[in-house]
Tab-separated table of N, CA, C and O in Angstrom:
chain	number	residue	atom	x	y	z
U	1307	VAL	N	-59.866	23.244	4.938
U	1307	VAL	CA	-58.852	22.521	5.574
U	1307	VAL	C	-57.447	23.522	5.577
U	1307	VAL	O	-56.408	23.527	6.846
U	1308	TYR	N	-56.932	23.365	4.496
U	1308	TYR	CA	-55.598	23.889	4.346
U	1308	TYR	C	-55.196	24.869	2.685
U	1308	TYR	O	-54.862	24.043	2.169
U	1309	THR	N	-55.366	25.561	2.980
U	1309	THR	CA	-54.967	26.597	1.808
U	1309	THR	C	-53.849	27.766	2.455
U	1309	THR	O	-53.701	28.959	2.675
U	1310	PRO	N	-52.122	27.398	2.182
U	1310	PRO	CA	-51.542	27.851	2.321
U	1310	PRO	C	-51.162	28.823	1.471
U	1310	PRO	O	-51.391	28.860	0.427
U	1311	LEU	N	-50.845	30.413	2.575
U	1311	LEU	CA	-50.083	30.985	0.950
U	1311	LEU	C	-49.080	31.118	0.518
U	1311	LEU	O	-49.094	31.276	-0.746
U	1312	LYS	N	-48.637	30.036	0.837
U	1312	LYS	CA	-47.258	30.096	-0.204
U	1312	LYS	C	-47.812	29.215	-1.337
U	1312	LYS	O	-47.029	29.702	-2.418
U	1313	LYS	N	-49.046	28.134	-1.452
U	1313	LYS	CA	-49.298	27.618	-2.899
U	1313	LYS	C	-49.999	29.228	-3.088
U	1313	LYS	O	-49.942	28.891	-4.411
U	1314	LYS	N	-50.461	30.197	-2.845
U	1314	LYS	CA	-51.382	31.271	-3.850
U	1314	LYS	C	-49.937	31.641	-4.534
U	1314	LYS	O	-50.004	32.390	-5.159
U	1315	ILE	N	-48.670	31.750	-3.796
U	1315	ILE	CA	-47.742	32.452	-4.014
U	1315	ILE	C	-46.979	31.912	-5.340
U	1315	ILE	O	-46.360	32.859	-5.988
U	1316	GLU	N	-46.764	30.581	-5.347
U	1316	GLU	CA	-46.738	30.278	-5.787
U	1316	GLU	C	-47.175	30.137	-7.681
U	1316	GLU	O	-46.987	29.462	-8.244
U	1317	GLY	N	-48.767	30.739	-7.313
U	1317	GLY	CA	-49.710	31.315	-9.009
U	1317	GLY	C	-50.344	29.682	-9.066
U	1317	GLY	O	-50.831	29.408	-9.908
U	1318	ARG	N	-50.773	28.790	-7.997
U	1318	ARG	CA	-51.559	27.921	-8.010
U	1318	ARG	C	-53.439	29.109	-7.920
U	1318	ARG	O	-53.500	29.853	-7.575
U	1319	SER	N	-53.596	28.232	-8.874
U	1319	SER	CA	-55.234	28.292	-9.011
U	1319	SER	C	-56.002	28.707	-8.354
U	1319	SER	O	-56.100	27.492	-7.487
U	1320	GLN	N	-57.741	28.664	-8.344
U	1320	GLN	CA	-58.617	28.846	-7.129
U	1320	GLN	C	-58.837	26.911	-7.216
U	1320	GLN	O	-59.292	27.204	-5.890
U	1321	GLU	N	-59.007	26.691	-8.351
U	1321	GLU	CA	-59.135	25.253	-8.740
U	1321	GLU	C	-58.578	24.464	-7.976
U	1321	GLU	O	-59.263	23.597	-7.433
U	1322	THR	N	-57.348	24.760	-8.054
U	1322	THR	CA	-56.108	24.039	-7.815
U	1322	THR	C	-56.843	23.969	-5.773
U	1322	THR	O	-56.052	22.832	-5.383
U	1323	LEU	N	-56.578	25.007	-5.124
U	1323	LEU	CA	-56.401	25.082	-3.918
U	1323	LEU	C	-57.770	24.107	-3.297
U	1323	LEU	O	-57.848	23.770	-2.354
U	1324	LYS	N	-58.996	24.211	-4.374
U	1324	LYS	CA	-60.000	23.618	-3.548
U	1324	LYS	C	-59.649	21.902	-3.428
U	1324	LYS	O	-60.522	21.891	-2.646
U	1325	LEU	N	-59.068	21.939	-4.889
U	1325	LEU	CA	-58.731	20.413	-4.947
U	1325	LEU	C	-57.519	19.907	-3.624
U	1325	LEU	O	-58.298	19.295	-3.169
U	1326	TYR	N	-57.055	20.465	-3.622
U	1326	TYR	CA	-56.113	20.444	-1.982
U	1326	TYR	C	-57.083	20.308	-1.153
U	1326	TYR	O	-56.621	19.122	0.039
U	1327	ASP	N	-57.777	20.866	-0.736
U	1327	ASP	CA	-59.072	20.885	0.614
U	1327	ASP	C	-59.674	19.960	0.273
U	1327	ASP	O	-60.048	19.485	1.243
U	1328	MET	N	-60.394	19.214	-0.884
U	1328	MET	CA	-60.585	18.432	-1.260
U	1328	MET	C	-60.335	17.155	-0.983
U	1328	MET	O	-61.085	16.351	0.178
U	1329	TYR	N	-59.352	16.972	-1.156
U	1329	TYR	CA	-58.376	15.203	-1.388
U	1329	TYR	C	-57.753	15.348	0.287
U	1329	TYR	O	-57.788	14.912	1.233
U	1330	LEU	N	-57.695	16.804	0.971
U	1330	LEU	CA	-57.035	16.824	2.902
U	1330	LEU	C	-58.162	16.561	3.911
U	1330	LEU	O	-58.253	15.826	4.551
U	1331	LYS	N	-59.590	16.949	3.371
U	1331	LYS	CA	-60.367	16.459	3.826
U	1331	LYS	C	-60.363	15.104	3.530
U	1331	LYS	O	-61.449	14.364	4.676
U	1332	ASP	N	-61.468	15.095	2.808
U	1332	ASP	CA	-61.522	12.950	2.567
U	1332	ASP	C	-60.354	12.416	3.372
U	1332	ASP	O	-60.471	11.743	3.927
U	1333	PHE	N	-58.652	13.063	2.935
U	1333	PHE	CA	-58.139	12.026	4.017
U	1333	PHE	C	-58.189	12.201	5.746
U	1333	PHE	O	-58.314	11.296	6.351
U	1334	LEU	N	-58.628	13.357	5.828
U	1334	LEU	CA	-59.000	13.407	7.341
U	1334	LEU	C	-59.967	13.157	8.036
U	1334	LEU	O	-59.895	12.542	9.361
U	1335	LEU	N	-61.319	12.925	7.253
U	1335	LEU	CA	-62.440	12.488	7.573
U	1335	LEU	C	-61.840	10.712	7.626
U	1335	LEU	O	-62.633	9.752	8.523
U	1336	TYR	N	-60.992	10.301	6.547
U	1336	TYR	CA	-61.273	9.022	6.634
U	1336	TYR	C	-60.157	8.476	8.217
U	1336	TYR	O	-60.180	7.618	8.404
U	1337	ILE	N	-58.923	9.138	8.099
U	1337	ILE	CA	-58.443	8.963	9.486
U	1337	ILE	C	-58.966	8.767	10.575
U	1337	ILE	O	-58.957	8.243	11.282
U	1338	ASN	N	-59.413	9.928	10.817
U	1338	ASN	CA	-60.232	10.720	12.116
U	1338	ASN	C	-59.536	9.888	12.998
U	1338	ASN	O	-60.143	9.172	14.323
U	1339	LYS	N	-58.569	10.676	13.469
U	1339	LYS	CA	-57.945	10.700	14.609
U	1339	LYS	C	-57.113	12.094	14.596
U	1339	LYS	O	-56.653	12.481	13.903
U	1340	PRO	N	-56.232	12.375	15.999
U	1340	PRO	CA	-55.320	13.695	16.008
U	1340	PRO	C	-54.223	13.696	15.234
U	1340	PRO	O	-54.020	12.444	14.432
U	1341	LEU	N	-54.358	14.357	14.549
U	1341	LEU	CA	-52.862	14.610	13.702
U	1341	LEU	C	-51.523	14.364	14.294
U	1341	LEU	O	-50.136	13.751	13.520
U	1342	GLU	N	-51.861	14.279	15.404
U	1342	GLU	CA	-50.042	14.125	16.130
U	1342	GLU	C	-50.559	11.756	16.042
U	1342	GLU	O	-48.770	11.776	16.441
U	1343	THR	N	-50.915	11.471	15.618
U	1343	THR	CA	-50.847	10.071	15.867
U	1343	THR	C	-51.041	10.106	14.533
U	1343	THR	O	-51.213	8.287	14.537
U	1344	ILE	N	-51.441	10.451	13.902
U	1344	ILE	CA	-51.486	9.915	12.266
U	1344	ILE	C	-50.032	9.215	12.034
U	1344	ILE	O	-48.723	9.893	12.270
U	1345	THR	N	-50.051	8.171	11.281
U	1345	THR	CA	-48.640	7.646	11.474
U	1345	THR	C	-48.926	7.134	9.431
U	1345	THR	O	-49.399	7.375	9.037
U	1346	ALA	N	-47.455	7.031	9.148
U	1346	ALA	CA	-46.860	6.398	7.566
U	1346	ALA	C	-48.258	5.492	7.136
U	1346	ALA	O	-48.284	5.716	6.619
U	1347	ASN	N	-48.448	4.320	7.930
U	1347	ASN	CA	-48.689	3.414	7.943
U	1347	ASN	C	-50.882	3.349	7.699
U	1347	ASN	O	-51.254	2.879	6.667
U	1348	ASP	N	-51.534	4.555	8.396
U	1348	ASP	CA	-52.039	5.323	8.098
U	1348	ASP	C	-52.278	5.708	6.964
U	1348	ASP	O	-53.350	5.726	5.988
U	1349	ILE	N	-51.293	6.922	6.302
U	1349	ILE	CA	-51.381	7.305	5.007
U	1349	ILE	C	-51.287	6.395	3.953
U	1349	ILE	O	-52.276	6.288	2.985
U	1350	ARG	N	-50.593	5.424	3.928
U	1350	ARG	CA	-50.503	4.262	3.135
U	1350	ARG	C	-51.811	3.335	2.695
U	1350	ARG	O	-52.153	3.370	1.948
U	1351	ALA	N	-52.429	3.404	3.780
U	1351	ALA	CA	-53.839	2.575	3.603
U	1351	ALA	C	-54.734	3.493	3.070
U	1351	ALA	O	-55.523	2.744	2.699
U	1352	TYR	N	-55.014	5.427	4.116
U	1352	TYR	CA	-56.111	6.079	2.759
U	1352	TYR	C	-55.363	5.766	0.969
U	1352	TYR	O	-56.365	6.293	0.321
U	1353	LEU	N	-54.273	6.007	1.395
U	1353	LEU	CA	-54.506	5.633	-0.426
U	1353	LEU	C	-54.446	4.468	-0.813
U	1353	LEU	O	-54.637	4.612	-2.171
U	1354	PHE	N	-53.674	3.713	-0.183
U	1354	PHE	CA	-54.309	2.359	-1.260
U	1354	PHE	C	-55.752	2.235	-0.898
U	1354	PHE	O	-56.561	1.853	-2.100
U	1355	LYS	N	-56.624	2.793	-0.437
U	1355	LYS	CA	-58.722	2.288	-0.166
U	1355	LYS	C	-58.626	3.176	-1.264
U	1355	LYS	O	-59.589	3.302	-2.144
U	1356	TYR	N	-57.804	4.528	-1.227
U	1356	TYR	CA	-58.946	5.860	-2.374
U	1356	TYR	C	-58.001	5.302	-3.830
U	1356	TYR	O	-58.872	5.103	-4.608
U	1357	GLN	N	-56.875	4.636	-3.765
U	1357	GLN	CA	-56.764	4.189	-5.583
U	1357	GLN	C	-57.770	2.798	-5.630
U	1357	GLN	O	-58.534	2.505	-6.997
U	1358	ARG	N	-58.180	1.780	-5.061
U	1358	ARG	CA	-59.347	0.666	-5.170
U	1358	ARG	C	-60.159	1.075	-5.123
U	1358	ARG	O	-61.098	0.968	-6.210
U	1359	GLU	N	-61.021	1.967	-4.435
U	1359	GLU	CA	-62.112	2.497	-4.373
U	1359	GLU	C	-62.954	3.514	-5.578
U	1359	GLU	O	-63.486	3.325	-6.489
U	1360	HIS	N	-61.543	4.218	-6.088
U	1360	HIS	CA	-61.803	5.589	-7.002
U	1360	HIS	C	-60.950	5.069	-9.002
U	1360	HIS	O	-61.295	6.108	-9.376
U	1361	TYR	N	-60.357	3.890	-8.832
U	1361	TYR	CA	-59.648	3.611	-10.042
U	1361	TYR	C	-58.346	4.330	-10.216
U	1361	TYR	O	-58.485	5.073	-11.455
U	1362	ARG	N	-57.940	4.849	-9.570
U	1362	ARG	CA	-56.674	5.919	-10.386
U	1362	ARG	C	-55.499	5.650	-10.348
U	1362	ARG	O	-55.773	4.057	-9.471
U	1363	SER	N	-55.322	6.130	-11.178
U	1363	SER	CA	-53.648	5.467	-11.511
U	1363	SER	C	-52.336	5.919	-10.790
U	1363	SER	O	-52.890	6.687	-9.465
U	1364	ASN	N	-51.589	4.946	-10.535
U	1364	ASN	CA	-50.468	5.797	-9.777
U	1364	ASN	C	-49.323	6.846	-9.616
U	1364	ASN	O	-49.630	7.611	-8.636
U	1365	ARG	N	-49.860	7.583	-10.610
U	1365	ARG	CA	-49.466	9.080	-11.038
U	1365	ARG	C	-50.448	9.965	-10.301
U	1365	ARG	O	-49.765	10.588	-9.727
U	1366	THR	N	-51.940	9.618	-10.172
U	1366	THR	CA	-52.812	10.149	-9.401
U	1366	THR	C	-52.708	9.955	-8.213
U	1366	THR	O	-52.446	11.326	-7.102
U	1367	MET	N	-52.507	9.113	-7.579
U	1367	MET	CA	-51.545	8.987	-6.254
U	1367	MET	C	-50.874	9.301	-5.993
U	1367	MET	O	-50.508	9.830	-4.672
U	1368	ASP	N	-49.582	9.417	-6.848
U	1368	ASP	CA	-48.651	9.871	-6.457
U	1368	ASP	C	-48.750	11.363	-5.867
U	1368	ASP	O	-48.028	12.234	-5.131
U	1369	GLY	N	-50.327	11.858	-6.491
U	1369	GLY	CA	-50.336	13.632	-6.908
U	1369	GLY	C	-50.769	13.913	-4.873
U	1369	GLY	O	-50.669	14.690	-4.242
U	1370	HIS	N	-51.596	12.828	-4.661
U	1370	HIS	CA	-52.884	12.703	-3.433
U	1370	HIS	C	-51.448	12.600	-2.717
U	1370	HIS	O	-51.754	13.561	-1.558
U	1371	ARG	N	-50.545	12.050	-2.770
U	1371	ARG	CA	-49.313	11.831	-1.432
U	1371	ARG	C	-48.586	12.721	-1.447
U	1371	ARG	O	-48.555	13.396	0.206
U	1372	LEU	N	-48.017	13.798	-2.606
U	1372	LEU	CA	-47.831	15.087	-2.335
U	1372	LEU	C	-48.081	15.919	-1.712
U	1372	LEU	O	-47.697	16.641	-0.767
U	1373	ILE	N	-49.228	15.743	-1.808
U	1373	ILE	CA	-50.745	16.865	-0.964
U	1373	ILE	C	-50.580	16.764	0.403
U	1373	ILE	O	-50.462	17.627	0.874
U	1374	ILE	N	-50.594	15.762	0.795
U	1374	ILE	CA	-50.658	15.142	1.951
U	1374	ILE	C	-49.515	15.204	2.398
U	1374	ILE	O	-49.306	16.053	3.779
U	1375	ASN	N	-48.317	15.098	2.067
U	1375	ASN	CA	-46.839	15.556	2.279
U	1375	ASN	C	-46.809	17.131	2.765
U	1375	ASN	O	-45.795	17.346	3.621
U	1376	ALA	N	-47.417	17.805	1.830
U	1376	ALA	CA	-47.290	19.198	1.740
U	1376	ALA	C	-48.023	19.425	3.301
U	1376	ALA	O	-47.220	20.346	4.332
U	1377	PHE	N	-48.891	18.704	3.537
U	1377	PHE	CA	-50.120	19.176	4.634
U	1377	PHE	C	-49.354	19.140	5.711
U	1377	PHE	O	-48.694	19.911	6.774
U	1378	PHE	N	-48.706	17.744	5.819
U	1378	PHE	CA	-47.482	17.152	7.668
U	1378	PHE	C	-46.717	18.110	7.401
U	1378	PHE	O	-45.951	18.356	8.512
U	1379	SER	N	-45.844	18.755	6.239
U	1379	SER	CA	-44.594	19.187	6.409
U	1379	SER	C	-45.292	20.834	7.269
U	1379	SER	O	-43.781	21.555	7.936
U	1380	VAL	N	-46.043	21.880	6.737
U	1380	VAL	CA	-46.839	22.825	7.079
U	1380	VAL	C	-47.165	22.615	8.434
U	1380	VAL	O	-46.720	23.078	9.490
U	1381	VAL	N	-47.501	21.330	8.819
U	1381	VAL	CA	-48.005	21.282	10.247
U	1381	VAL	C	-46.690	21.049	11.261
U	1381	VAL	O	-47.451	21.727	12.269
U	1382	CYS	N	-45.989	19.986	11.019
U	1382	CYS	CA	-45.078	19.757	12.061
U	1382	CYS	C	-44.302	20.742	11.743
U	1382	CYS	O	-43.546	21.291	13.152
U	1383	ARG	N	-43.754	21.453	10.672
U	1383	ARG	CA	-42.590	22.811	11.095
U	1383	ARG	C	-43.636	24.199	11.463
U	1383	ARG	O	-42.696	24.759	12.569
U	1384	ARG	N	-44.616	24.170	11.909
U	1384	ARG	CA	-45.268	25.524	12.451
U	1384	ARG	C	-45.971	24.420	13.523
U	1384	ARG	O	-46.348	25.518	14.223
U	1385	LYS	N	-45.947	23.670	14.166
U	1385	LYS	CA	-46.434	22.642	15.415
U	1385	LYS	C	-47.952	23.143	15.295
U	1385	LYS	O	-48.250	23.256	16.082
U	1386	LEU	N	-48.620	22.827	14.822
U	1386	LEU	CA	-50.426	23.375	14.337
U	1386	LEU	C	-50.553	22.428	15.179
U	1386	LEU	O	-52.244	22.908	15.525
U	1387	TYR	N	-50.302	21.276	15.918
U	1387	TYR	CA	-51.451	20.315	16.311
U	1387	TYR	C	-51.130	20.310	17.625
U	1387	TYR	O	-51.901	20.267	18.141
U	1388	LEU	N	-50.158	21.080	17.993
U	1388	LEU	CA	-50.221	21.136	19.317
U	1388	LEU	C	-51.130	22.178	20.319
U	1388	LEU	O	-52.078	22.883	19.638
């Protein structure tokens, strides 16, 4: 789904990139709609559901949020959803 070269350059390990990929695939499968129609409320709903179902801490969920945010920053910057 998303393994930006920038993250590799920043020294992210292959395992970290796999984890990012897993989080983003789960998010996109849950949302199941075109990228350009995803709203902040969609992201909040996903994070709430994930935290409730997987018993994750707020700190862990902040990491998930940051990964999703980075993904959308790249998508918007490059207009990849068009």
